[in-house]
Amino acid sequence: MPTLFEIIFLEEALAFLKELDKKHAEKILYNIRKSQIELDSELFKKLKDDIWEFRTLYQGIQYRLLAFWEKDDKTNTLVIATHGFVKKRSKVPDNEIERAKQWRLKYINEKSKNKKP
């Protein structure tokens, strides 16, 4: 089945998933795979400033993985997951969005450095 995008997990996102109970991490990954097939705002939603969130509610715990779209790649549509956290309030904290924006900026800078001859 074709996917809408491929996903790359940055180191901090992978570390977050590894810290979780196995069943919780599997549920998050299941929801991410589901969102790759069909965009559903219950699973993958735009926040602001080009930052998106993968959303999972499992056993009463709200998990979030923040991400951004990689728009420079002409062959693949990529989503880069920056980091994850447990959401405790109704609104995603601004500091988490800022953290994702910093990861995005770092990713873009690294990519542009690697392109230079």
Coordinates of C-alpha atoms in Angstrom, one line a residue:
M1 CA 0.0 0.0 0.0
P2 CA 1.5 3.4 -1.0
T3 CA 2.3 5.8 1.8
L4 CA 1.8 9.5 1.9
F5 CA 5.3 10.1 3.4
E6 CA 8.3 8.3 4.8
I7 CA 9.4 9.1 8.3
I8 CA 12.8 9.7 9.8
F9 CA 13.2 9.7 13.6
L10 CA 15.9 11.9 14.9
E11 CA 18.0 10.6 17.8
E12 CA 15.9 12.3 20.5
A13 CA 12.7 10.9 19.1
L14 CA 14.1 7.3 19.1
A15 CA 15.4 7.8 22.6
F16 CA 11.9 8.8 23.7
L17 CA 10.3 5.7 22.2
K18 CA 13.0 3.4 23.7
E19 CA 12.2 4.8 27.2
L20 CA 8.6 3.8 27.0
D21 CA 6.9 0.5 27.9
K22 CA 7.0 -1.7 24.8
K23 CA 3.2 -1.7 24.3
H24 CA 3.1 2.1 24.5
A25 CA 5.8 2.5 21.9
E26 CA 4.2 -0.1 19.6
K27 CA 0.9 1.9 19.8
I28 CA 2.6 5.1 18.9
L29 CA 4.4 3.4 15.9
Y30 CA 1.1 1.8 14.9
N31 CA -0.6 5.2 14.8
I32 CA 2.3 6.7 12.8
R33 CA 2.0 3.9 10.2
K34 CA -1.7 4.6 10.1
S35 CA -1.2 8.3 9.5
Q36 CA 1.2 7.4 6.6
I37 CA -1.7 5.9 4.8
E38 CA -4.4 8.4 5.5
L39 CA -4.0 11.9 6.9
D40 CA -6.2 12.1 10.0
S41 CA -6.0 15.1 12.3
E42 CA -6.7 12.8 15.3
L43 CA -3.3 11.1 14.6
F44 CA -1.2 13.8 12.7
K45 CA -2.0 17.4 13.1
K46 CA -0.4 20.8 12.2
L47 CA 0.4 22.9 15.2
K48 CA 2.2 26.1 14.1
D49 CA 5.3 27.4 12.3
D50 CA 5.5 24.2 10.1
I51 CA 5.6 22.0 13.2
W52 CA 3.2 19.0 13.3
E53 CA 2.4 16.4 16.0
F54 CA 1.8 12.7 15.9
R55 CA -0.9 12.1 18.5
T56 CA -1.4 8.9 20.5
L57 CA -3.8 8.4 23.5
Y58 CA -3.0 5.1 25.1
Q59 CA -4.2 3.9 28.5
G60 CA -5.1 7.4 29.5
I61 CA -1.7 8.9 28.6
Q62 CA -1.4 11.4 25.8
Y63 CA 1.9 10.9 23.8
R64 CA 3.2 13.4 21.3
L65 CA 6.0 13.2 18.8
L66 CA 6.7 16.6 17.1
A67 CA 7.8 16.6 13.5
F68 CA 8.2 18.7 10.4
W69 CA 8.0 18.1 6.6
E70 CA 11.2 17.8 4.6
K71 CA 10.2 19.7 1.4
D72 CA 13.6 19.7 -0.4
D73 CA 13.6 16.1 -1.4
K74 CA 12.1 15.7 -4.9
T75 CA 11.9 11.9 -4.9
N76 CA 10.5 11.2 -1.4
T77 CA 8.1 13.0 0.8
L78 CA 9.7 12.9 4.2
V79 CA 8.5 13.8 7.7
I80 CA 11.2 14.2 10.3
A81 CA 10.2 13.4 13.9
T82 CA 12.2 15.5 16.3
H83 CA 11.3 14.4 19.8
G84 CA 8.5 13.1 22.0
F85 CA 6.9 13.9 25.3
V86 CA 3.9 13.1 27.5
K87 CA 1.3 15.8 27.1
K88 CA -0.2 16.9 30.4
R89 CA -2.2 20.0 29.5
S90 CA -4.8 20.6 26.8
K91 CA -2.4 22.7 24.8
V92 CA 1.0 21.6 23.5
P93 CA 3.5 23.7 25.5
D94 CA 5.3 26.5 23.5
N95 CA 8.7 25.3 24.8
E96 CA 8.1 21.9 23.1
I97 CA 7.2 23.6 19.8
E98 CA 10.3 25.8 20.1
R99 CA 12.4 22.7 20.7
A100 CA 11.1 21.1 17.5
K101 CA 11.8 24.4 15.6
Q102 CA 15.3 24.3 16.9
W103 CA 15.7 20.7 15.7
R104 CA 14.3 21.7 12.3
L105 CA 16.7 24.6 12.0
K106 CA 19.6 22.3 12.9
Y107 CA 18.5 19.7 10.5
I108 CA 18.2 22.2 7.6
N109 CA 21.6 23.7 8.5
E110 CA 23.3 20.3 8.5
K111 CA 21.7 19.3 5.3
S112 CA 22.8 22.5 3.5
K113 CA 26.4 22.0 4.8
N114 CA 26.4 18.5 3.4
K115 CA 25.2 19.8 -0.1
K116 CA 28.2 22.2 -0.5
P117 CA 31.0 20.9 -2.8

